[in-house]
Amino acid sequence: MYIPDSIKSYISNKPYTLDSKGKSGAVIMMFHDAVLKIEEVSEEVRREERVISWLNGRLYVPSTIISVEEEGKIYRLMERIRGKDLSSPSFLENPERLLDLCAEAYEKLSNVDISDCPSCRSLDFCLKEAEERVEKNLVDVEDTDPSTFGKGGFSSPEKLLEWLMDNKPKEEKSFIHGDFCLPNIILGENGDIGFIDLGRSGVGDKYNDIALLSRSLKSNFSGHYNGGKQYPGYREEMLYERLGIRKDEEKVRYYLLLDELF
């Protein structure tokens, strides 16, 4: 695997493992104290670099050690947040503890001052990105919830986009992660909550994060991941009880459908 010489000098011959949890298509090499992320150049990748720099001192995020762009790829070596992500079995076996950590993570994001945030993730912005993906035929309908397309669902990504455009909910602005799923939330060895994969983060509707977290919890507890192993003791109401809000069914559905285009 090709790695720029300027980065090789940092990682030398250190052992590593490949992280295959994400769906971004990036190559992720996990070293003891660092992470090398290799991915195609995109606006999302550039946004993540800007936001991580801005978030340092505001949230526990991985600092960039060195970033190199060569021949359409970005090679980014970052400090590793040492700890366990919240999809780990030890957390799924203790739903009460896991929900407390999820609520803490959500609160940390919500408390970020957004006055000078360099990333806009407003609904109009996200819909524009979704429109571009639909036009370029980048939506993988095979990698969506079975109920989204086909019988009883939308006939095509174009029809789903049209529905999303016509049914925009009122936004409740906050700093959002944008891909607020259990594997992207880490309980550090220092006891602090850390965040990774921040390419979709910025100022947006808090229900974007709430919807994706709700789905992630359901999927992990039901055995959709983790080799099909199911974990008892979780009820969806527990999340909203911990967050101290009433579930807005329409907004949850809306943002889950929007995510199907990404």
PDB file of C-alpha atoms in Angstrom:
ATOM      1  CA  MET A   1       0.000   0.000   0.000  1.00  0.00           C
ATOM      2  CA  TYR A   2       1.410   3.381  -0.993  1.00  0.00           C
ATOM      3  CA  ILE A   3       2.057   5.863   1.809  1.00  0.00           C
ATOM      4  CA  PRO A   4       3.824   9.217   1.307  1.00  0.00           C
ATOM      5  CA  ASP A   5       7.379   9.334   2.664  1.00  0.00           C
ATOM      6  CA  SER A   6       6.560  12.274   4.938  1.00  0.00           C
ATOM      7  CA  ILE A   7       4.022  10.098   6.742  1.00  0.00           C
ATOM      8  CA  LYS A   8       6.174   6.966   6.736  1.00  0.00           C
ATOM      9  CA  SER A   9       8.672   8.806   8.905  1.00  0.00           C
ATOM     10  CA  TYR A  10       6.015   9.047  11.627  1.00  0.00           C
ATOM     11  CA  ILE A  11       4.709   5.491  11.549  1.00  0.00           C
ATOM     12  CA  SER A  12       7.991   3.745  10.653  1.00  0.00           C
ATOM     13  CA  ASN A  13       7.440  -0.003  11.038  1.00  0.00           C
ATOM     14  CA  LYS A  14       4.841   0.242  13.777  1.00  0.00           C
ATOM     15  CA  PRO A  15       2.235  -2.571  13.828  1.00  0.00           C
ATOM     16  CA  TYR A  16      -1.334  -1.688  12.891  1.00  0.00           C
ATOM     17  CA  THR A  17      -4.779  -3.141  12.279  1.00  0.00           C
ATOM     18  CA  LEU A  18      -7.322  -2.180   9.613  1.00  0.00           C
ATOM     19  CA  ASP A  19     -10.611  -0.710  10.837  1.00  0.00           C
ATOM     20  CA  SER A  20     -13.513  -1.964   8.715  1.00  0.00           C
ATOM     21  CA  LYS A  21     -16.479  -0.662  10.757  1.00  0.00           C
ATOM     22  CA  GLY A  22     -17.251   2.382   8.653  1.00  0.00           C
ATOM     23  CA  LYS A  23     -18.935   2.590   5.253  1.00  0.00           C
ATOM     24  CA  SER A  24     -17.052   5.583   3.886  1.00  0.00           C
ATOM     25  CA  GLY A  25     -14.745   3.566   1.653  1.00  0.00           C
ATOM     26  CA  ALA A  26     -11.699   5.037   3.390  1.00  0.00           C
ATOM     27  CA  VAL A  27      -8.700   2.883   4.306  1.00  0.00           C
ATOM     28  CA  ILE A  28      -8.152   3.291   8.052  1.00  0.00           C
ATOM     29  CA  MET A  29      -4.949   2.029   9.648  1.00  0.00           C
ATOM     30  CA  MET A  30      -5.090   1.886  13.437  1.00  0.00           C
ATOM     31  CA  PHE A  31      -1.777   2.229  15.256  1.00  0.00           C
ATOM     32  CA  HIS A  32      -1.329   2.222  19.020  1.00  0.00           C
ATOM     33  CA  ASP A  33      -1.193   5.999  19.256  1.00  0.00           C
ATOM     34  CA  ALA A  34      -2.263   7.193  15.809  1.00  0.00           C
ATOM     35  CA  VAL A  35      -4.750   6.638  12.977  1.00  0.00           C
ATOM     36  CA  LEU A  36      -3.942   6.968   9.275  1.00  0.00           C
ATOM     37  CA  LYS A  37      -7.007   7.694   7.154  1.00  0.00           C
ATOM     38  CA  ILE A  38      -6.644   7.397   3.368  1.00  0.00           C
ATOM     39  CA  GLU A  39      -9.542   8.546   1.205  1.00  0.00           C
ATOM     40  CA  GLU A  40     -10.495  10.204  -2.054  1.00  0.00           C
ATOM     41  CA  VAL A  41     -10.400  13.988  -2.048  1.00  0.00           C
ATOM     42  CA  SER A  42     -13.895  15.396  -1.472  1.00  0.00           C
ATOM     43  CA  GLU A  43     -15.555  18.405   0.103  1.00  0.00           C
ATOM     44  CA  GLU A  44     -16.569  16.214   3.042  1.00  0.00           C
ATOM     45  CA  VAL A  45     -12.937  15.267   3.675  1.00  0.00           C
ATOM     46  CA  ARG A  46     -11.796  18.886   3.486  1.00  0.00           C
ATOM     47  CA  ARG A  47     -14.668  19.914   5.768  1.00  0.00           C
ATOM     48  CA  GLU A  48     -13.608  17.341   8.346  1.00  0.00           C
ATOM     49  CA  GLU A  49     -10.092  18.781   8.424  1.00  0.00           C
ATOM     50  CA  ARG A  50     -11.453  22.313   8.966  1.00  0.00           C
ATOM     51  CA  VAL A  51     -13.934  21.290  11.629  1.00  0.00           C
ATOM     52  CA  ILE A  52     -11.460  19.149  13.584  1.00  0.00           C
ATOM     53  CA  SER A  53      -9.061  22.081  13.711  1.00  0.00           C
ATOM     54  CA  TRP A  54     -11.874  24.365  14.910  1.00  0.00           C
ATOM     55  CA  LEU A  55     -13.136  21.850  17.482  1.00  0.00           C
ATOM     56  CA  ASN A  56      -9.789  21.427  19.230  1.00  0.00           C
ATOM     57  CA  GLY A  57     -10.285  22.870  22.693  1.00  0.00           C
ATOM     58  CA  ARG A  58     -14.063  22.652  22.329  1.00  0.00           C
ATOM     59  CA  LEU A  59     -14.541  18.875  22.131  1.00  0.00           C
ATOM     60  CA  TYR A  60     -12.342  15.817  22.530  1.00  0.00           C
ATOM     61  CA  VAL A  61     -11.428  15.116  18.899  1.00  0.00           C
ATOM     62  CA  PRO A  62      -8.343  13.625  17.207  1.00  0.00           C
ATOM     63  CA  SER A  63      -5.697  16.235  16.390  1.00  0.00           C
ATOM     64  CA  THR A  64      -4.140  16.059  12.925  1.00  0.00           C
ATOM     65  CA  ILE A  65      -0.412  15.246  12.981  1.00  0.00           C
ATOM     66  CA  ILE A  66       0.195  15.610   9.262  1.00  0.00           C
ATOM     67  CA  SER A  67      -2.020  15.717   6.174  1.00  0.00           C
ATOM     68  CA  VAL A  68      -0.744  15.050   2.636  1.00  0.00           C
ATOM     69  CA  GLU A  69      -2.683  15.330  -0.630  1.00  0.00           C
ATOM     70  CA  GLU A  70      -1.367  13.378  -3.608  1.00  0.00           C
ATOM     71  CA  GLU A  71      -2.980  12.323  -6.888  1.00  0.00           C
ATOM     72  CA  GLY A  72      -6.564  12.771  -5.760  1.00  0.00           C
ATOM     73  CA  LYS A  73      -6.142  11.217  -2.326  1.00  0.00           C
ATOM     74  CA  ILE A  74      -5.710  12.656   1.140  1.00  0.00           C
ATOM     75  CA  TYR A  75      -3.476  10.838   3.609  1.00  0.00           C
ATOM     76  CA  ARG A  76      -4.269  12.147   7.085  1.00  0.00           C
ATOM     77  CA  LEU A  77      -2.370  10.957  10.152  1.00  0.00           C
ATOM     78  CA  MET A  78      -4.180  11.802  13.380  1.00  0.00           C
ATOM     79  CA  GLU A  79      -3.672  11.226  17.063  1.00  0.00           C
ATOM     80  CA  ARG A  80      -5.711   8.249  18.223  1.00  0.00           C
ATOM     81  CA  ILE A  81      -8.351   8.652  20.899  1.00  0.00           C
ATOM     82  CA  ARG A  82      -7.541   5.717  23.112  1.00  0.00           C
ATOM     83  CA  GLY A  83     -10.621   3.991  24.523  1.00  0.00           C
ATOM     84  CA  LYS A  84     -13.723   2.043  23.479  1.00  0.00           C
ATOM     85  CA  ASP A  85     -16.380   3.132  21.035  1.00  0.00           C
ATOM     86  CA  LEU A  86     -19.962   2.855  22.272  1.00  0.00           C
ATOM     87  CA  SER A  87     -20.811  -0.071  19.989  1.00  0.00           C
ATOM     88  CA  SER A  88     -18.495  -2.292  22.060  1.00  0.00           C
ATOM     89  CA  PRO A  89     -20.199  -5.334  23.649  1.00  0.00           C
ATOM     90  CA  SER A  90     -19.304  -4.161  27.155  1.00  0.00           C
ATOM     91  CA  PHE A  91     -21.569  -1.132  26.647  1.00  0.00           C
ATOM     92  CA  LEU A  92     -24.369  -3.030  24.876  1.00  0.00           C
ATOM     93  CA  GLU A  93     -24.479  -5.417  27.826  1.00  0.00           C
ATOM     94  CA  ASN A  94     -25.254  -2.465  30.090  1.00  0.00           C
ATOM     95  CA  PRO A  95     -28.016  -0.386  28.426  1.00  0.00           C
ATOM     96  CA  GLU A  96     -28.422   2.011  31.353  1.00  0.00           C
ATOM     97  CA  ARG A  97     -24.756   2.935  31.300  1.00  0.00           C
ATOM     98  CA  LEU A  98     -24.731   3.192  27.499  1.00  0.00           C
ATOM     99  CA  LEU A  99     -27.707   5.549  27.458  1.00  0.00           C
ATOM    100  CA  ASP A 100     -26.064   7.752  30.070  1.00  0.00           C
ATOM    101  CA  LEU A 101     -22.978   8.019  27.843  1.00  0.00           C
ATOM    102  CA  CYS A 102     -25.096   8.768  24.769  1.00  0.00           C
ATOM    103  CA  ALA A 103     -26.861  11.564  26.626  1.00  0.00           C
ATOM    104  CA  GLU A 104     -23.527  12.956  27.795  1.00  0.00           C
ATOM    105  CA  ALA A 105     -22.199  12.891  24.223  1.00  0.00           C
ATOM    106  CA  TYR A 106     -25.316  14.633  22.908  1.00  0.00           C
ATOM    107  CA  GLU A 107     -25.077  17.309  25.597  1.00  0.00           C
ATOM    108  CA  LYS A 108     -21.422  17.995  24.760  1.00  0.00           C
ATOM    109  CA  LEU A 109     -22.298  18.518  21.106  1.00  0.00           C
ATOM    110  CA  SER A 110     -25.294  20.710  21.958  1.00  0.00           C
ATOM    111  CA  ASN A 111     -23.197  22.929  24.221  1.00  0.00           C
ATOM    112  CA  VAL A 112     -20.691  23.885  21.507  1.00  0.00           C
ATOM    113  CA  ASP A 113     -20.903  27.605  20.699  1.00  0.00           C
ATOM    114  CA  ILE A 114     -21.884  27.740  17.010  1.00  0.00           C
ATOM    115  CA  SER A 115     -21.365  31.474  16.497  1.00  0.00           C
ATOM    116  CA  ASP A 116     -18.162  31.046  14.457  1.00  0.00           C
ATOM    117  CA  CYS A 117     -18.525  27.436  13.291  1.00  0.00           C
ATOM    118  CA  PRO A 118     -16.871  27.001   9.855  1.00  0.00           C
ATOM    119  CA  SER A 119     -19.286  24.306   8.666  1.00  0.00           C
ATOM    120  CA  CYS A 120     -22.924  24.708   7.616  1.00  0.00           C
ATOM    121  CA  ARG A 121     -25.085  21.568   7.768  1.00  0.00           C
ATOM    122  CA  SER A 122     -28.440  23.275   7.416  1.00  0.00           C
ATOM    123  CA  LEU A 123     -31.266  21.317   5.866  1.00  0.00           C
ATOM    124  CA  ASP A 124     -31.076  23.326   2.635  1.00  0.00           C
ATOM    125  CA  PHE A 125     -27.337  22.607   2.419  1.00  0.00           C
ATOM    126  CA  CYS A 126     -27.837  18.871   3.016  1.00  0.00           C
ATOM    127  CA  LEU A 127     -30.671  18.700   0.492  1.00  0.00           C
ATOM    128  CA  LYS A 128     -28.416  20.357  -2.086  1.00  0.00           C
ATOM    129  CA  GLU A 129     -25.776  17.690  -1.450  1.00  0.00           C
ATOM    130  CA  ALA A 130     -28.448  14.990  -1.685  1.00  0.00           C
ATOM    131  CA  GLU A 131     -29.654  16.444  -4.984  1.00  0.00           C
ATOM    132  CA  GLU A 132     -26.136  16.290  -6.406  1.00  0.00           C
ATOM    133  CA  ARG A 133     -25.787  12.658  -5.313  1.00  0.00           C
ATOM    134  CA  VAL A 134     -29.106  11.751  -6.933  1.00  0.00           C
ATOM    135  CA  GLU A 135     -28.157  13.525 -10.171  1.00  0.00           C
ATOM    136  CA  LYS A 136     -24.833  11.657 -10.272  1.00  0.00           C
ATOM    137  CA  ASN A 137     -26.569   8.334  -9.537  1.00  0.00           C
ATOM    138  CA  LEU A 138     -24.519   7.827  -6.372  1.00  0.00           C
ATOM    139  CA  VAL A 139     -27.364   6.540  -4.190  1.00  0.00           C
ATOM    140  CA  ASP A 140     -27.058   2.801  -3.512  1.00  0.00           C
ATOM    141  CA  VAL A 141     -30.679   1.677  -3.121  1.00  0.00           C
ATOM    142  CA  GLU A 142     -29.466  -1.795  -2.147  1.00  0.00           C
ATOM    143  CA  ASP A 143     -27.849  -0.318   0.967  1.00  0.00           C
ATOM    144  CA  THR A 144     -31.022   1.218   2.402  1.00  0.00           C
ATOM    145  CA  ASP A 145     -33.810   0.105   4.681  1.00  0.00           C
ATOM    146  CA  PRO A 146     -36.001  -2.398   2.776  1.00  0.00           C
ATOM    147  CA  SER A 147     -39.059  -0.207   3.356  1.00  0.00           C
ATOM    148  CA  THR A 148     -37.577   2.924   1.791  1.00  0.00           C
ATOM    149  CA  PHE A 149     -37.823   1.972  -1.883  1.00  0.00           C
ATOM    150  CA  GLY A 150     -40.081  -0.360  -3.817  1.00  0.00           C
ATOM    151  CA  LYS A 151     -43.473  -1.664  -2.763  1.00  0.00           C
ATOM    152  CA  GLY A 152     -44.952   0.590  -0.086  1.00  0.00           C
ATOM    153  CA  GLY A 153     -42.025   3.005  -0.336  1.00  0.00           C
ATOM    154  CA  PHE A 154     -40.612   5.481  -2.831  1.00  0.00           C
ATOM    155  CA  SER A 155     -40.256   4.423  -6.446  1.00  0.00           C
ATOM    156  CA  SER A 156     -36.810   6.007  -6.830  1.00  0.00           C
ATOM    157  CA  PRO A 157     -34.233   8.272  -5.141  1.00  0.00           C
ATOM    158  CA  GLU A 158     -35.637  11.114  -7.271  1.00  0.00           C
ATOM    159  CA  LYS A 159     -39.091  10.639  -5.746  1.00  0.00           C
ATOM    160  CA  LEU A 160     -37.647  10.484  -2.237  1.00  0.00           C
ATOM    161  CA  LEU A 161     -35.708  13.708  -2.856  1.00  0.00           C
ATOM    162  CA  GLU A 162     -38.875  15.355  -4.161  1.00  0.00           C
ATOM    163  CA  TRP A 163     -40.745  14.340  -0.992  1.00  0.00           C
ATOM    164  CA  LEU A 164     -37.925  15.647   1.212  1.00  0.00           C
ATOM    165  CA  MET A 165     -37.953  18.976  -0.624  1.00  0.00           C
ATOM    166  CA  ASP A 166     -41.723  19.315  -0.152  1.00  0.00           C
ATOM    167  CA  ASN A 167     -41.812  18.326   3.525  1.00  0.00           C
ATOM    168  CA  LYS A 168     -38.971  20.211   5.192  1.00  0.00           C
ATOM    169  CA  PRO A 169     -39.454  20.421   8.968  1.00  0.00           C
ATOM    170  CA  LYS A 170     -38.632  23.444  11.103  1.00  0.00           C
ATOM    171  CA  GLU A 171     -34.997  23.298  12.165  1.00  0.00           C
ATOM    172  CA  GLU A 172     -33.688  23.539  15.731  1.00  0.00           C
ATOM    173  CA  LYS A 173     -30.129  24.763  15.203  1.00  0.00           C
ATOM    174  CA  SER A 174     -27.257  23.263  17.152  1.00  0.00           C
ATOM    175  CA  PHE A 175     -23.796  21.882  16.551  1.00  0.00           C
ATOM    176  CA  ILE A 176     -24.347  18.362  15.206  1.00  0.00           C
ATOM    177  CA  HIS A 177     -22.053  15.443  14.536  1.00  0.00           C
ATOM    178  CA  GLY A 178     -23.883  14.528  11.338  1.00  0.00           C
ATOM    179  CA  ASP A 179     -23.119  10.807  11.603  1.00  0.00           C
ATOM    180  CA  PHE A 180     -24.003  10.369  15.250  1.00  0.00           C
ATOM    181  CA  CYS A 181     -23.715   6.594  15.524  1.00  0.00           C
ATOM    182  CA  LEU A 182     -22.299   4.466  18.330  1.00  0.00           C
ATOM    183  CA  PRO A 183     -18.971   3.628  16.590  1.00  0.00           C
ATOM    184  CA  ASN A 184     -18.244   7.354  16.217  1.00  0.00           C
ATOM    185  CA  ILE A 185     -18.546   8.050  19.951  1.00  0.00           C
ATOM    186  CA  ILE A 186     -15.629   6.946  22.118  1.00  0.00           C
ATOM    187  CA  LEU A 187     -15.252   6.745  25.863  1.00  0.00           C
ATOM    188  CA  GLY A 188     -11.601   7.666  26.235  1.00  0.00           C
ATOM    189  CA  GLU A 189      -9.226   6.035  28.677  1.00  0.00           C
ATOM    190  CA  ASN A 190      -9.180   9.430  30.404  1.00  0.00           C
ATOM    191  CA  GLY A 191     -12.933   9.129  31.066  1.00  0.00           C
ATOM    192  CA  ASP A 192     -13.896  11.838  28.578  1.00  0.00           C
ATOM    193  CA  ILE A 193     -16.246  11.413  25.612  1.00  0.00           C
ATOM    194  CA  GLY A 194     -14.494  11.705  22.240  1.00  0.00           C
ATOM    195  CA  PHE A 195     -15.780  11.964  18.677  1.00  0.00           C
ATOM    196  CA  ILE A 196     -14.434  10.708  15.343  1.00  0.00           C
ATOM    197  CA  ASP A 197     -15.573  10.803  11.675  1.00  0.00           C
ATOM    198  CA  LEU A 198     -16.662  14.428  11.698  1.00  0.00           C
ATOM    199  CA  GLY A 199     -16.964  15.073   7.957  1.00  0.00           C
ATOM    200  CA  ARG A 200     -20.693  15.830   8.223  1.00  0.00           C
ATOM    201  CA  SER A 201     -20.522  17.915  11.381  1.00  0.00           C
ATOM    202  CA  GLY A 202     -21.451  21.563  11.658  1.00  0.00           C
ATOM    203  CA  VAL A 203     -24.450  23.768  12.396  1.00  0.00           C
ATOM    204  CA  GLY A 204     -27.641  21.857  11.658  1.00  0.00           C
ATOM    205  CA  ASP A 205     -30.880  20.518  13.094  1.00  0.00           C
ATOM    206  CA  LYS A 206     -30.368  18.629  16.344  1.00  0.00           C
ATOM    207  CA  TYR A 207     -32.900  16.037  15.180  1.00  0.00           C
ATOM    208  CA  ASN A 208     -30.473  14.916  12.500  1.00  0.00           C
ATOM    209  CA  ASP A 209     -28.245  13.552  15.269  1.00  0.00           C
ATOM    210  CA  ILE A 210     -31.134  12.295  17.382  1.00  0.00           C
ATOM    211  CA  ALA A 211     -32.580  10.277  14.496  1.00  0.00           C
ATOM    212  CA  LEU A 212     -29.274   8.649  13.560  1.00  0.00           C
ATOM    213  CA  LEU A 213     -28.427   7.837  17.173  1.00  0.00           C
ATOM    214  CA  SER A 214     -31.856   6.272  17.656  1.00  0.00           C
ATOM    215  CA  ARG A 215     -31.347   4.071  14.604  1.00  0.00           C
ATOM    216  CA  SER A 216     -27.825   3.124  15.664  1.00  0.00           C
ATOM    217  CA  LEU A 217     -29.002   2.024  19.099  1.00  0.00           C
ATOM    218  CA  LYS A 218     -31.825  -0.045  17.637  1.00  0.00           C
ATOM    219  CA  SER A 219     -29.530  -1.681  15.074  1.00  0.00           C
ATOM    220  CA  ASN A 220     -26.815  -2.562  17.578  1.00  0.00           C
ATOM    221  CA  PHE A 221     -29.145  -3.945  20.233  1.00  0.00           C
ATOM    222  CA  SER A 222     -31.217  -5.942  17.716  1.00  0.00           C
ATOM    223  CA  GLY A 223     -28.242  -7.797  16.260  1.00  0.00           C
ATOM    224  CA  HIS A 224     -28.093  -5.993  12.898  1.00  0.00           C
ATOM    225  CA  TYR A 225     -24.389  -5.616  13.674  1.00  0.00           C
ATOM    226  CA  ASN A 226     -22.092  -7.559  16.017  1.00  0.00           C
ATOM    227  CA  GLY A 227     -22.446 -10.769  14.039  1.00  0.00           C
ATOM    228  CA  GLY A 228     -26.193 -10.964  14.715  1.00  0.00           C
ATOM    229  CA  LYS A 229     -25.864 -11.068  18.489  1.00  0.00           C
ATOM    230  CA  GLN A 230     -28.827  -9.454  20.233  1.00  0.00           C
ATOM    231  CA  TYR A 231     -28.620  -7.596  23.522  1.00  0.00           C
ATOM    232  CA  PRO A 232     -31.647  -7.342  25.858  1.00  0.00           C
ATOM    233  CA  GLY A 233     -32.782  -4.475  28.040  1.00  0.00           C
ATOM    234  CA  TYR A 234     -33.062  -1.589  25.603  1.00  0.00           C
ATOM    235  CA  ARG A 235     -36.264   0.276  24.793  1.00  0.00           C
ATOM    236  CA  GLU A 236     -36.385   3.257  22.442  1.00  0.00           C
ATOM    237  CA  GLU A 237     -38.125   5.368  25.081  1.00  0.00           C
ATOM    238  CA  MET A 238     -34.971   5.126  27.193  1.00  0.00           C
ATOM    239  CA  LEU A 239     -33.103   7.392  24.770  1.00  0.00           C
ATOM    240  CA  TYR A 240     -35.689  10.170  24.913  1.00  0.00           C
ATOM    241  CA  GLU A 241     -35.961   9.856  28.675  1.00  0.00           C
ATOM    242  CA  ARG A 242     -32.199  10.372  28.968  1.00  0.00           C
ATOM    243  CA  LEU A 243     -32.242  13.307  26.533  1.00  0.00           C
ATOM    244  CA  GLY A 244     -35.180  14.853  28.363  1.00  0.00           C
ATOM    245  CA  ILE A 245     -37.264  15.412  25.234  1.00  0.00           C
ATOM    246  CA  ARG A 246     -40.418  14.032  23.655  1.00  0.00           C
ATOM    247  CA  LYS A 247     -39.860  12.056  20.488  1.00  0.00           C
ATOM    248  CA  ASP A 248     -40.894  13.896  17.329  1.00  0.00           C
ATOM    249  CA  GLU A 249     -41.876  10.934  15.147  1.00  0.00           C
ATOM    250  CA  GLU A 250     -42.130  12.989  11.949  1.00  0.00           C
ATOM    251  CA  LYS A 251     -38.698  14.562  12.299  1.00  0.00           C
ATOM    252  CA  VAL A 252     -37.049  11.247  13.139  1.00  0.00           C
ATOM    253  CA  ARG A 253     -38.581   9.691  10.037  1.00  0.00           C
ATOM    254  CA  TYR A 254     -37.600  12.691   7.915  1.00  0.00           C
ATOM    255  CA  TYR A 255     -33.921  12.609   8.854  1.00  0.00           C
ATOM    256  CA  LEU A 256     -33.676   8.844   8.530  1.00  0.00           C
ATOM    257  CA  LEU A 257     -35.090   9.156   5.001  1.00  0.00           C
ATOM    258  CA  LEU A 258     -32.688  11.989   4.208  1.00  0.00           C
ATOM    259  CA  ASP A 259     -29.798   9.796   5.301  1.00  0.00           C
ATOM    260  CA  GLU A 260     -30.826   7.148   2.787  1.00  0.00           C
ATOM    261  CA  LEU A 261     -29.513   9.436   0.027  1.00  0.00           C
ATOM    262  CA  PHE A 262     -26.011   9.513   1.521  1.00  0.00           C
TER     263      PHE A 262
END
